[in-house]
Every structure is written in C-alpha cells, then in structure tokens.
Amino acid sequence: MIPAPAPLVVFDLDGTLLDTHADLVESLNHTIAILGLEPVSYDDLTHLVGQGARVMIERACRLRGHPLESEAMPALVERFVAHYAAGMPGHTQPYPGLVAAMDRLKSAGYRLAVCTNKMEKLALGLLEKLDLTGYFDAVTGGDTFEYRKPDARHLTGTITRAGGDISHTVMIGDSVNDIAVAGNAAVPSIAVPFGYSDVPVSTLAPDHIITHFDELTPELVETLMRDYAAKVAV
C-alpha cells in the first residue's frame, strides 16, 4: 500500500503568522512622508494590506487624496522596502500560541509552508530574524511566481515547492485573499479573526475559524481535510 502523503498546512504571513502591523504602518508612513501626506493609522491598515507593498502604497496615497503617477511608484517601493528591511524584525512577533502549534504539527509529521503576497525576500528575511525559517518547507511571496493570491496557482505552486499534495493541504489566513485562494485551489481553509481583514472573517465563508493557535491541532486539520474531501465528492 502506498503511504498517504504528509499533510501540509500553509500559512499566510502578515496578520496570520505574525503581528506585523506596527512595522508596516511605520514603514508605510516613512514612505508617504516624502509626498507630504498625513500618516496612516492601524485602523487604516485593514484596508491597505494584502496585495504587497506596491498596492499598499497606492491605497495609502488614494486614502490621502493623492493619486500616483506610475513612474513615481518604483522609487516609493524602494523606499518602503529599504526602511522595512533595515528595521526587521522591529516590533513584529508571532501570534500567541503559534510556535507551540507549529511544534505540534511538526511532531505529528506535518509539512508547513508560507504563502504571502509580501515580497519573498522580505518574508524570508523576517522569518529568519525571528528564527522561524526552520519550520517551513517552502516560503513563497507575491513576486515568487507570475501570479499571486487569490490566484490558485500561487497556492498550488507553494504546495509543490513544499513537497505537499493538494488533497492533504489546509490554508490558514486572515483575509479575503487567503480564503479565496483556498477556495480557488479547492483546499479547505481556516480563518483567524485577529489579523487585518476589513470585514468579519465569518463573512468570508472559511471552512473553520480559530480564535487562538491553541486550537490548531493535527486532529482539527485531519478532520477538516476529511470533511472537505467528503463535501467535494458529493
């Protein structure tokens, strides 16, 4: 009998694995200050993040009534990336219970991966600064492939890089892009409500919601995979 492939849990990064809000806001405000714009706040962040630095800057400028010409964007992205990278890890920390949850999953033979719209080099650098890279079989960013969340190929490409199998994978995230990419790839999803979604995560129709990483267990993941397989088979 061929053994079942190792189950894989794929995490979003910002607002799911890591509480990055203070450093994102700080670097974003550093970036738009050169344009003379008023700073954004944490309350604004849920409307700004999710599609990488470029879109975050565009949205912040739009929020402040300052539409950007396309030729201005490369220098602004460079300013953001330089400031953010220089300050890592800054105030960023894993969410409570995350490390213990990942230890549980790894001890049960799970593979772990990150699928984020953050630039790959920033994601890798941040995880390295926090001594977390050893947990992951793959880390992909918004610039790793020619496509990004919610395009299913970002998630399926991450699964391939991690040595996983799509039928034994669960996606965990905090926003519409994460739940949508899971649905687009036909993978069950877990939502967390403590991230940066601009709407209640329950309205995104995830397959399950956890309010703390203490709830993330191999038993939960196995139940979700089994129930999802039964649902799609109907």
JSON list of C-alpha atoms in Angstrom, two decimals:
[
{"chain": "A", "resi": 1, "resn": "MET", "atom": "CA", "xyz": [0.00, 0.00, 0.00]},
{"chain": "A", "resi": 2, "resn": "ILE", "atom": "CA", "xyz": [1.31, 3.48, -0.92]},
{"chain": "A", "resi": 3, "resn": "PRO", "atom": "CA", "xyz": [1.50, 5.64, 2.21]},
{"chain": "A", "resi": 4, "resn": "ALA", "atom": "CA", "xyz": [-0.57, 8.82, 2.30]},
{"chain": "A", "resi": 5, "resn": "PRO", "atom": "CA", "xyz": [1.44, 12.00, 1.64]},
{"chain": "A", "resi": 6, "resn": "ALA", "atom": "CA", "xyz": [2.42, 14.09, 4.64]},
{"chain": "A", "resi": 7, "resn": "PRO", "atom": "CA", "xyz": [-0.29, 16.65, 5.39]},
{"chain": "A", "resi": 8, "resn": "LEU", "atom": "CA", "xyz": [0.64, 20.26, 4.69]},
{"chain": "A", "resi": 9, "resn": "VAL", "atom": "CA", "xyz": [-0.51, 23.42, 6.49]},
{"chain": "A", "resi": 10, "resn": "VAL", "atom": "CA", "xyz": [0.04, 26.63, 4.51]},
{"chain": "A", "resi": 11, "resn": "PHE", "atom": "CA", "xyz": [0.01, 29.92, 6.42]},
{"chain": "A", "resi": 12, "resn": "ASP", "atom": "CA", "xyz": [-0.43, 33.48, 5.30]},
{"chain": "A", "resi": 13, "resn": "LEU", "atom": "CA", "xyz": [2.19, 35.74, 6.93]},
{"chain": "A", "resi": 14, "resn": "ASP", "atom": "CA", "xyz": [1.02, 39.24, 7.87]},
{"chain": "A", "resi": 15, "resn": "GLY", "atom": "CA", "xyz": [-1.89, 39.10, 10.28]},
{"chain": "A", "resi": 16, "resn": "THR", "atom": "CA", "xyz": [-1.83, 35.31, 10.44]},
{"chain": "A", "resi": 17, "resn": "LEU", "atom": "CA", "xyz": [1.58, 34.00, 11.48]},
{"chain": "A", "resi": 18, "resn": "LEU", "atom": "CA", "xyz": [2.99, 37.32, 12.57]},
{"chain": "A", "resi": 19, "resn": "ASP", "atom": "CA", "xyz": [1.65, 40.53, 14.07]},
{"chain": "A", "resi": 20, "resn": "THR", "atom": "CA", "xyz": [3.45, 42.94, 11.74]},
{"chain": "A", "resi": 21, "resn": "HIS", "atom": "CA", "xyz": [1.10, 45.91, 11.97]},
{"chain": "A", "resi": 22, "resn": "ALA", "atom": "CA", "xyz": [3.39, 48.33, 13.84]},
{"chain": "A", "resi": 23, "resn": "ASP", "atom": "CA", "xyz": [6.27, 47.89, 11.42]},
{"chain": "A", "resi": 24, "resn": "LEU", "atom": "CA", "xyz": [4.07, 48.02, 8.32]},
{"chain": "A", "resi": 25, "resn": "VAL", "atom": "CA", "xyz": [2.49, 51.27, 9.47]},
{"chain": "A", "resi": 26, "resn": "GLU", "atom": "CA", "xyz": [5.87, 52.75, 10.39]},
{"chain": "A", "resi": 27, "resn": "SER", "atom": "CA", "xyz": [7.45, 51.91, 7.02]},
{"chain": "A", "resi": 28, "resn": "LEU", "atom": "CA", "xyz": [4.37, 53.00, 5.08]},
{"chain": "A", "resi": 29, "resn": "ASN", "atom": "CA", "xyz": [4.30, 56.35, 6.85]},
{"chain": "A", "resi": 30, "resn": "HIS", "atom": "CA", "xyz": [8.04, 56.77, 6.24]},
{"chain": "A", "resi": 31, "resn": "THR", "atom": "CA", "xyz": [7.34, 56.16, 2.55]},
{"chain": "A", "resi": 32, "resn": "ILE", "atom": "CA", "xyz": [4.43, 58.54, 2.07]},
{"chain": "A", "resi": 33, "resn": "ALA", "atom": "CA", "xyz": [6.03, 61.26, 4.20]},
{"chain": "A", "resi": 34, "resn": "ILE", "atom": "CA", "xyz": [8.22, 62.14, 1.23]},
{"chain": "A", "resi": 35, "resn": "LEU", "atom": "CA", "xyz": [5.00, 63.09, -0.58]},
{"chain": "A", "resi": 36, "resn": "GLY", "atom": "CA", "xyz": [3.93, 65.32, 2.30]},
{"chain": "A", "resi": 37, "resn": "LEU", "atom": "CA", "xyz": [1.00, 63.08, 3.19]},
{"chain": "A", "resi": 38, "resn": "GLU", "atom": "CA", "xyz": [-0.53, 62.65, 6.62]},
{"chain": "A", "resi": 39, "resn": "PRO", "atom": "CA", "xyz": [0.35, 59.37, 8.38]},
{"chain": "A", "resi": 40, "resn": "VAL", "atom": "CA", "xyz": [-1.99, 56.39, 8.28]},
{"chain": "A", "resi": 41, "resn": "SER", "atom": "CA", "xyz": [-3.02, 54.52, 11.41]},
{"chain": "A", "resi": 42, "resn": "TYR", "atom": "CA", "xyz": [-3.62, 50.92, 12.45]},
{"chain": "A", "resi": 43, "resn": "ASP", "atom": "CA", "xyz": [-7.33, 51.45, 11.80]},
{"chain": "A", "resi": 44, "resn": "ASP", "atom": "CA", "xyz": [-6.48, 52.20, 8.17]},
{"chain": "A", "resi": 45, "resn": "LEU", "atom": "CA", "xyz": [-4.27, 49.14, 7.83]},
{"chain": "A", "resi": 46, "resn": "THR", "atom": "CA", "xyz": [-7.05, 46.62, 7.24]},
{"chain": "A", "resi": 47, "resn": "HIS", "atom": "CA", "xyz": [-7.98, 48.49, 4.05]},
{"chain": "A", "resi": 48, "resn": "LEU", "atom": "CA", "xyz": [-4.37, 48.75, 2.85]},
{"chain": "A", "resi": 49, "resn": "VAL", "atom": "CA", "xyz": [-2.62, 45.40, 3.26]},
{"chain": "A", "resi": 50, "resn": "GLY", "atom": "CA", "xyz": [-2.99, 42.13, 1.42]},
{"chain": "A", "resi": 51, "resn": "GLN", "atom": "CA", "xyz": [-1.55, 42.76, -2.04]},
{"chain": "A", "resi": 52, "resn": "GLY", "atom": "CA", "xyz": [2.06, 43.67, -1.27]},
{"chain": "A", "resi": 53, "resn": "ALA", "atom": "CA", "xyz": [3.98, 46.92, -0.86]},
{"chain": "A", "resi": 54, "resn": "ARG", "atom": "CA", "xyz": [3.08, 48.50, -4.19]},
{"chain": "A", "resi": 55, "resn": "VAL", "atom": "CA", "xyz": [-0.67, 48.18, -3.70]},
{"chain": "A", "resi": 56, "resn": "MET", "atom": "CA", "xyz": [-0.38, 49.24, -0.04]},
{"chain": "A", "resi": 57, "resn": "ILE", "atom": "CA", "xyz": [1.38, 52.45, -1.10]},
{"chain": "A", "resi": 58, "resn": "GLU", "atom": "CA", "xyz": [-1.18, 53.08, -3.86]},
{"chain": "A", "resi": 59, "resn": "ARG", "atom": "CA", "xyz": [-4.06, 52.60, -1.43]},
{"chain": "A", "resi": 60, "resn": "ALA", "atom": "CA", "xyz": [-2.48, 54.84, 1.21]},
{"chain": "A", "resi": 61, "resn": "CYS", "atom": "CA", "xyz": [-1.98, 57.61, -1.33]},
{"chain": "A", "resi": 62, "resn": "ARG", "atom": "CA", "xyz": [-5.54, 57.23, -2.56]},
{"chain": "A", "resi": 63, "resn": "LEU", "atom": "CA", "xyz": [-6.75, 57.33, 1.05]},
{"chain": "A", "resi": 64, "resn": "ARG", "atom": "CA", "xyz": [-4.95, 60.65, 1.45]},
{"chain": "A", "resi": 65, "resn": "GLY", "atom": "CA", "xyz": [-6.35, 62.02, -1.82]},
{"chain": "A", "resi": 66, "resn": "HIS", "atom": "CA", "xyz": [-3.03, 61.78, -3.67]},
{"chain": "A", "resi": 67, "resn": "PRO", "atom": "CA", "xyz": [-3.32, 59.61, -6.81]},
{"chain": "A", "resi": 68, "resn": "LEU", "atom": "CA", "xyz": [0.08, 58.48, -8.03]},
{"chain": "A", "resi": 69, "resn": "GLU", "atom": "CA", "xyz": [1.63, 58.57, -11.47]},
{"chain": "A", "resi": 70, "resn": "SER", "atom": "CA", "xyz": [3.00, 55.15, -12.40]},
{"chain": "A", "resi": 71, "resn": "GLU", "atom": "CA", "xyz": [6.53, 56.46, -12.84]},
{"chain": "A", "resi": 72, "resn": "ALA", "atom": "CA", "xyz": [6.64, 57.55, -9.18]},
{"chain": "A", "resi": 73, "resn": "MET", "atom": "CA", "xyz": [5.95, 54.06, -7.83]},
{"chain": "A", "resi": 74, "resn": "PRO", "atom": "CA", "xyz": [9.34, 52.31, -8.22]},
{"chain": "A", "resi": 75, "resn": "ALA", "atom": "CA", "xyz": [11.14, 54.86, -6.03]},
{"chain": "A", "resi": 76, "resn": "LEU", "atom": "CA", "xyz": [8.41, 54.68, -3.40]},
{"chain": "A", "resi": 77, "resn": "VAL", "atom": "CA", "xyz": [8.50, 50.88, -3.30]},
{"chain": "A", "resi": 78, "resn": "GLU", "atom": "CA", "xyz": [12.28, 51.01, -2.99]},
{"chain": "A", "resi": 79, "resn": "ARG", "atom": "CA", "xyz": [11.96, 53.50, -0.10]},
{"chain": "A", "resi": 80, "resn": "PHE", "atom": "CA", "xyz": [9.43, 51.26, 1.66]},
{"chain": "A", "resi": 81, "resn": "VAL", "atom": "CA", "xyz": [11.46, 48.08, 1.20]},
{"chain": "A", "resi": 82, "resn": "ALA", "atom": "CA", "xyz": [14.70, 49.68, 2.36]},
{"chain": "A", "resi": 83, "resn": "HIS", "atom": "CA", "xyz": [13.10, 51.06, 5.51]},
{"chain": "A", "resi": 84, "resn": "TYR", "atom": "CA", "xyz": [11.20, 47.87, 6.30]},
{"chain": "A", "resi": 85, "resn": "ALA", "atom": "CA", "xyz": [14.18, 45.58, 5.72]},
{"chain": "A", "resi": 86, "resn": "ALA", "atom": "CA", "xyz": [16.52, 47.76, 7.77]},
{"chain": "A", "resi": 87, "resn": "GLY", "atom": "CA", "xyz": [14.19, 47.62, 10.77]},
{"chain": "A", "resi": 88, "resn": "MET", "atom": "CA", "xyz": [13.38, 43.90, 10.79]},
{"chain": "A", "resi": 89, "resn": "PRO", "atom": "CA", "xyz": [12.13, 42.33, 12.94]},
{"chain": "A", "resi": 90, "resn": "GLY", "atom": "CA", "xyz": [11.19, 45.57, 14.69]},
{"chain": "A", "resi": 91, "resn": "HIS", "atom": "CA", "xyz": [8.08, 45.13, 16.83]},
{"chain": "A", "resi": 92, "resn": "THR", "atom": "CA", "xyz": [6.92, 42.05, 14.90]},
{"chain": "A", "resi": 93, "resn": "GLN", "atom": "CA", "xyz": [6.16, 38.93, 16.91]},
{"chain": "A", "resi": 94, "resn": "PRO", "atom": "CA", "xyz": [4.48, 35.57, 16.27]},
{"chain": "A", "resi": 95, "resn": "TYR", "atom": "CA", "xyz": [0.89, 35.49, 17.44]},
{"chain": "A", "resi": 96, "resn": "PRO", "atom": "CA", "xyz": [0.33, 33.80, 20.81]},
{"chain": "A", "resi": 97, "resn": "GLY", "atom": "CA", "xyz": [0.43, 30.03, 20.65]},
{"chain": "A", "resi": 98, "resn": "LEU", "atom": "CA", "xyz": [1.84, 29.90, 17.12]},
{"chain": "A", "resi": 99, "resn": "VAL", "atom": "CA", "xyz": [5.20, 28.30, 17.88]},
{"chain": "A", "resi": 100, "resn": "ALA", "atom": "CA", "xyz": [3.63, 25.65, 20.11]},
{"chain": "A", "resi": 101, "resn": "ALA", "atom": "CA", "xyz": [1.07, 24.90, 17.37]},
{"chain": "A", "resi": 102, "resn": "MET", "atom": "CA", "xyz": [3.78, 24.50, 14.75]},
{"chain": "A", "resi": 103, "resn": "ASP", "atom": "CA", "xyz": [5.72, 22.24, 17.10]},
{"chain": "A", "resi": 104, "resn": "ARG", "atom": "CA", "xyz": [2.62, 20.07, 17.48]},
{"chain": "A", "resi": 105, "resn": "LEU", "atom": "CA", "xyz": [2.16, 19.81, 13.75]},
{"chain": "A", "resi": 106, "resn": "LYS", "atom": "CA", "xyz": [5.82, 19.09, 13.02]},
{"chain": "A", "resi": 107, "resn": "SER", "atom": "CA", "xyz": [5.88, 16.42, 15.73]},
{"chain": "A", "resi": 108, "resn": "ALA", "atom": "CA", "xyz": [2.90, 14.77, 14.00]},
{"chain": "A", "resi": 109, "resn": "GLY", "atom": "CA", "xyz": [4.82, 14.64, 10.70]},
{"chain": "A", "resi": 110, "resn": "TYR", "atom": "CA", "xyz": [3.26, 17.67, 9.05]},
{"chain": "A", "resi": 111, "resn": "ARG", "atom": "CA", "xyz": [4.89, 19.90, 6.48]},
{"chain": "A", "resi": 112, "resn": "LEU", "atom": "CA", "xyz": [4.47, 23.66, 6.86]},
{"chain": "A", "resi": 113, "resn": "ALA", "atom": "CA", "xyz": [4.68, 26.47, 4.31]},
{"chain": "A", "resi": 114, "resn": "VAL", "atom": "CA", "xyz": [4.08, 30.20, 3.91]},
{"chain": "A", "resi": 115, "resn": "CYS", "atom": "CA", "xyz": [2.12, 31.72, 1.03]},
{"chain": "A", "resi": 116, "resn": "THR", "atom": "CA", "xyz": [2.13, 35.51, 1.28]},
{"chain": "A", "resi": 117, "resn": "ASN", "atom": "CA", "xyz": [1.70, 38.47, -1.05]},
{"chain": "A", "resi": 118, "resn": "LYS", "atom": "CA", "xyz": [4.64, 40.12, 0.73]},
{"chain": "A", "resi": 119, "resn": "MET", "atom": "CA", "xyz": [7.84, 40.19, -1.33]},
{"chain": "A", "resi": 120, "resn": "GLU", "atom": "CA", "xyz": [9.62, 36.87, -0.94]},
{"chain": "A", "resi": 121, "resn": "LYS", "atom": "CA", "xyz": [12.89, 38.42, 0.24]},
{"chain": "A", "resi": 122, "resn": "LEU", "atom": "CA", "xyz": [11.07, 40.39, 2.94]},
{"chain": "A", "resi": 123, "resn": "ALA", "atom": "CA", "xyz": [9.13, 37.34, 4.08]},
{"chain": "A", "resi": 124, "resn": "LEU", "atom": "CA", "xyz": [12.25, 35.19, 4.23]},
{"chain": "A", "resi": 125, "resn": "GLY", "atom": "CA", "xyz": [14.26, 37.93, 5.94]},
{"chain": "A", "resi": 126, "resn": "LEU", "atom": "CA", "xyz": [11.60, 38.48, 8.57]},
{"chain": "A", "resi": 127, "resn": "LEU", "atom": "CA", "xyz": [11.20, 34.78, 9.34]},
{"chain": "A", "resi": 128, "resn": "GLU", "atom": "CA", "xyz": [14.97, 34.43, 9.57]},
{"chain": "A", "resi": 129, "resn": "LYS", "atom": "CA", "xyz": [15.24, 37.33, 12.02]},
{"chain": "A", "resi": 130, "resn": "LEU", "atom": "CA", "xyz": [12.62, 35.63, 14.19]},
{"chain": "A", "resi": 131, "resn": "ASP", "atom": "CA", "xyz": [14.38, 32.22, 13.96]},
{"chain": "A", "resi": 132, "resn": "LEU", "atom": "CA", "xyz": [11.33, 30.65, 12.32]},
{"chain": "A", "resi": 133, "resn": "THR", "atom": "CA", "xyz": [12.63, 29.60, 8.89]},
{"chain": "A", "resi": 134, "resn": "GLY", "atom": "CA", "xyz": [13.43, 26.08, 10.07]},
{"chain": "A", "resi": 135, "resn": "TYR", "atom": "CA", "xyz": [9.74, 25.31, 10.44]},
{"chain": "A", "resi": 136, "resn": "PHE", "atom": "CA", "xyz": [8.91, 25.77, 6.78]},
{"chain": "A", "resi": 137, "resn": "ASP", "atom": "CA", "xyz": [9.37, 23.53, 3.77]},
{"chain": "A", "resi": 138, "resn": "ALA", "atom": "CA", "xyz": [8.62, 26.43, 1.43]},
{"chain": "A", "resi": 139, "resn": "VAL", "atom": "CA", "xyz": [8.11, 30.20, 1.62]},
{"chain": "A", "resi": 140, "resn": "THR", "atom": "CA", "xyz": [6.62, 31.95, -1.40]},
{"chain": "A", "resi": 141, "resn": "GLY", "atom": "CA", "xyz": [5.88, 35.63, -1.83]},
{"chain": "A", "resi": 142, "resn": "GLY", "atom": "CA", "xyz": [3.90, 37.89, -4.09]},
{"chain": "A", "resi": 143, "resn": "ASP", "atom": "CA", "xyz": [6.82, 38.04, -6.51]},
{"chain": "A", "resi": 144, "resn": "THR", "atom": "CA", "xyz": [7.83, 34.36, -6.43]},
{"chain": "A", "resi": 145, "resn": "PHE", "atom": "CA", "xyz": [5.58, 33.45, -9.36]},
{"chain": "A", "resi": 146, "resn": "GLU", "atom": "CA", "xyz": [3.90, 35.45, -12.12]},
{"chain": "A", "resi": 147, "resn": "TYR", "atom": "CA", "xyz": [0.68, 35.31, -10.08]},
{"chain": "A", "resi": 148, "resn": "ARG", "atom": "CA", "xyz": [-0.31, 35.91, -6.51]},
{"chain": "A", "resi": 149, "resn": "LYS", "atom": "CA", "xyz": [-3.19, 35.26, -4.14]},
{"chain": "A", "resi": 150, "resn": "PRO", "atom": "CA", "xyz": [-6.10, 34.91, -4.74]},
{"chain": "A", "resi": 151, "resn": "ASP", "atom": "CA", "xyz": [-4.90, 33.19, -7.94]},
{"chain": "A", "resi": 152, "resn": "ALA", "atom": "CA", "xyz": [-5.00, 29.47, -7.17]},
{"chain": "A", "resi": 153, "resn": "ARG", "atom": "CA", "xyz": [-1.60, 28.97, -8.82]},
{"chain": "A", "resi": 154, "resn": "HIS", "atom": "CA", "xyz": [0.13, 30.85, -6.02]},
{"chain": "A", "resi": 155, "resn": "LEU", "atom": "CA", "xyz": [-1.13, 28.30, -3.52]},
{"chain": "A", "resi": 156, "resn": "THR", "atom": "CA", "xyz": [-0.68, 25.27, -5.76]},
{"chain": "A", "resi": 157, "resn": "GLY", "atom": "CA", "xyz": [2.85, 26.40, -6.58]},
{"chain": "A", "resi": 158, "resn": "THR", "atom": "CA", "xyz": [3.57, 26.73, -2.87]},
{"chain": "A", "resi": 159, "resn": "ILE", "atom": "CA", "xyz": [2.22, 23.22, -2.26]},
{"chain": "A", "resi": 160, "resn": "THR", "atom": "CA", "xyz": [4.50, 21.84, -4.96]},
{"chain": "A", "resi": 161, "resn": "ARG", "atom": "CA", "xyz": [7.55, 23.62, -3.55]},
{"chain": "A", "resi": 162, "resn": "ALA", "atom": "CA", "xyz": [6.78, 22.27, -0.09]},
{"chain": "A", "resi": 163, "resn": "GLY", "atom": "CA", "xyz": [6.54, 18.72, -1.38]},
{"chain": "A", "resi": 164, "resn": "GLY", "atom": "CA", "xyz": [2.89, 18.55, -0.42]},
{"chain": "A", "resi": 165, "resn": "ASP", "atom": "CA", "xyz": [-0.23, 17.14, -2.02]},
{"chain": "A", "resi": 166, "resn": "ILE", "atom": "CA", "xyz": [-3.23, 19.35, -2.70]},
{"chain": "A", "resi": 167, "resn": "SER", "atom": "CA", "xyz": [-5.62, 16.73, -1.32]},
{"chain": "A", "resi": 168, "resn": "HIS", "atom": "CA", "xyz": [-3.77, 16.80, 2.01]},
{"chain": "A", "resi": 169, "resn": "THR", "atom": "CA", "xyz": [-3.44, 20.57, 2.43]},
{"chain": "A", "resi": 170, "resn": "VAL", "atom": "CA", "xyz": [-5.13, 23.23, 4.57]},
{"chain": "A", "resi": 171, "resn": "MET", "atom": "CA", "xyz": [-4.73, 27.00, 4.12]},
{"chain": "A", "resi": 172, "resn": "ILE", "atom": "CA", "xyz": [-4.78, 29.37, 7.12]},
{"chain": "A", "resi": 173, "resn": "GLY", "atom": "CA", "xyz": [-5.24, 33.12, 6.73]},
{"chain": "A", "resi": 174, "resn": "ASP", "atom": "CA", "xyz": [-6.81, 36.30, 8.00]},
{"chain": "A", "resi": 175, "resn": "SER", "atom": "CA", "xyz": [-8.25, 37.95, 4.90]},
{"chain": "A", "resi": 176, "resn": "VAL", "atom": "CA", "xyz": [-10.32, 37.55, 1.77]},
{"chain": "A", "resi": 177, "resn": "ASN", "atom": "CA", "xyz": [-7.28, 36.71, -0.38]},
{"chain": "A", "resi": 178, "resn": "ASP", "atom": "CA", "xyz": [-6.42, 33.73, 1.82]},
{"chain": "A", "resi": 179, "resn": "ILE", "atom": "CA", "xyz": [-9.91, 32.26, 1.95]},
{"chain": "A", "resi": 180, "resn": "ALA", "atom": "CA", "xyz": [-10.42, 32.96, -1.76]},
{"chain": "A", "resi": 181, "resn": "VAL", "atom": "CA", "xyz": [-7.15, 31.32, -2.83]},
{"chain": "A", "resi": 182, "resn": "ALA", "atom": "CA", "xyz": [-8.06, 28.24, -0.81]},
{"chain": "A", "resi": 183, "resn": "GLY", "atom": "CA", "xyz": [-11.44, 28.07, -2.49]},
{"chain": "A", "resi": 184, "resn": "ASN", "atom": "CA", "xyz": [-9.93, 28.65, -5.92]},
{"chain": "A", "resi": 185, "resn": "ALA", "atom": "CA", "xyz": [-7.45, 25.82, -5.35]},
{"chain": "A", "resi": 186, "resn": "ALA", "atom": "CA", "xyz": [-10.09, 23.50, -3.83]},
{"chain": "A", "resi": 187, "resn": "VAL", "atom": "CA", "xyz": [-8.31, 23.42, -0.46]},
{"chain": "A", "resi": 188, "resn": "PRO", "atom": "CA", "xyz": [-10.06, 23.72, 2.94]},
{"chain": "A", "resi": 189, "resn": "SER", "atom": "CA", "xyz": [-9.48, 26.97, 4.79]},
{"chain": "A", "resi": 190, "resn": "ILE", "atom": "CA", "xyz": [-9.07, 28.11, 8.38]},
{"chain": "A", "resi": 191, "resn": "ALA", "atom": "CA", "xyz": [-9.56, 31.79, 9.18]},
{"chain": "A", "resi": 192, "resn": "VAL", "atom": "CA", "xyz": [-8.14, 33.72, 12.13]},
{"chain": "A", "resi": 193, "resn": "PRO", "atom": "CA", "xyz": [-10.03, 36.82, 13.34]},
{"chain": "A", "resi": 194, "resn": "PHE", "atom": "CA", "xyz": [-7.07, 38.64, 14.91]},
{"chain": "A", "resi": 195, "resn": "GLY", "atom": "CA", "xyz": [-5.44, 39.78, 11.65]},
{"chain": "A", "resi": 196, "resn": "TYR", "atom": "CA", "xyz": [-6.08, 42.61, 9.23]},
{"chain": "A", "resi": 197, "resn": "SER", "atom": "CA", "xyz": [-9.34, 41.76, 7.49]},
{"chain": "A", "resi": 198, "resn": "ASP", "atom": "CA", "xyz": [-11.57, 44.76, 6.84]},
{"chain": "A", "resi": 199, "resn": "VAL", "atom": "CA", "xyz": [-14.66, 42.57, 7.29]},
{"chain": "A", "resi": 200, "resn": "PRO", "atom": "CA", "xyz": [-15.50, 39.90, 9.88]},
{"chain": "A", "resi": 201, "resn": "VAL", "atom": "CA", "xyz": [-13.78, 36.71, 8.75]},
{"chain": "A", "resi": 202, "resn": "SER", "atom": "CA", "xyz": [-17.03, 34.79, 9.26]},
{"chain": "A", "resi": 203, "resn": "THR", "atom": "CA", "xyz": [-18.44, 36.63, 6.23]},
{"chain": "A", "resi": 204, "resn": "LEU", "atom": "CA", "xyz": [-15.65, 35.17, 4.06]},
{"chain": "A", "resi": 205, "resn": "ALA", "atom": "CA", "xyz": [-17.11, 31.66, 4.49]},
{"chain": "A", "resi": 206, "resn": "PRO", "atom": "CA", "xyz": [-13.98, 29.81, 5.64]},
{"chain": "A", "resi": 207, "resn": "ASP", "atom": "CA", "xyz": [-14.33, 26.13, 6.45]},
{"chain": "A", "resi": 208, "resn": "HIS", "atom": "CA", "xyz": [-13.35, 26.80, 10.07]},
{"chain": "A", "resi": 209, "resn": "ILE", "atom": "CA", "xyz": [-12.37, 29.69, 12.35]},
{"chain": "A", "resi": 210, "resn": "ILE", "atom": "CA", "xyz": [-9.89, 29.53, 15.20]},
{"chain": "A", "resi": 211, "resn": "THR", "atom": "CA", "xyz": [-9.55, 32.39, 17.67]},
{"chain": "A", "resi": 212, "resn": "HIS", "atom": "CA", "xyz": [-6.19, 31.25, 19.09]},
{"chain": "A", "resi": 213, "resn": "PHE", "atom": "CA", "xyz": [-3.44, 28.98, 17.84]},
{"chain": "A", "resi": 214, "resn": "ASP", "atom": "CA", "xyz": [-4.04, 26.73, 20.84]},
{"chain": "A", "resi": 215, "resn": "GLU", "atom": "CA", "xyz": [-6.94, 25.41, 18.73]},
{"chain": "A", "resi": 216, "resn": "LEU", "atom": "CA", "xyz": [-4.69, 24.41, 15.82]},
{"chain": "A", "resi": 217, "resn": "THR", "atom": "CA", "xyz": [-4.07, 20.70, 16.28]},
{"chain": "A", "resi": 218, "resn": "PRO", "atom": "CA", "xyz": [-3.37, 17.76, 13.97]},
{"chain": "A", "resi": 219, "resn": "GLU", "atom": "CA", "xyz": [-6.81, 16.42, 14.87]},
{"chain": "A", "resi": 220, "resn": "LEU", "atom": "CA", "xyz": [-8.51, 19.61, 13.68]},
{"chain": "A", "resi": 221, "resn": "VAL", "atom": "CA", "xyz": [-6.57, 19.65, 10.41]},
{"chain": "A", "resi": 222, "resn": "GLU", "atom": "CA", "xyz": [-7.28, 15.98, 9.74]},
{"chain": "A", "resi": 223, "resn": "THR", "atom": "CA", "xyz": [-10.99, 16.49, 10.42]},
{"chain": "A", "resi": 224, "resn": "LEU", "atom": "CA", "xyz": [-11.13, 19.47, 8.04]},
{"chain": "A", "resi": 225, "resn": "MET", "atom": "CA", "xyz": [-9.34, 17.58, 5.27]},
{"chain": "A", "resi": 226, "resn": "ARG", "atom": "CA", "xyz": [-11.62, 14.57, 5.69]},
{"chain": "A", "resi": 227, "resn": "ASP", "atom": "CA", "xyz": [-14.81, 16.64, 5.80]},
{"chain": "A", "resi": 228, "resn": "TYR", "atom": "CA", "xyz": [-13.72, 18.73, 2.80]},
{"chain": "A", "resi": 229, "resn": "ALA", "atom": "CA", "xyz": [-12.93, 15.64, 0.74]},
{"chain": "A", "resi": 230, "resn": "ALA", "atom": "CA", "xyz": [-16.36, 14.24, 1.57]},
{"chain": "A", "resi": 231, "resn": "LYS", "atom": "CA", "xyz": [-18.05, 17.54, 0.64]},
{"chain": "A", "resi": 232, "resn": "VAL", "atom": "CA", "xyz": [-16.41, 17.87, -2.77]},
{"chain": "A", "resi": 233, "resn": "ALA", "atom": "CA", "xyz": [-17.07, 14.21, -3.53]},
{"chain": "A", "resi": 234, "resn": "VAL", "atom": "CA", "xyz": [-20.83, 14.71, -3.27]}
]
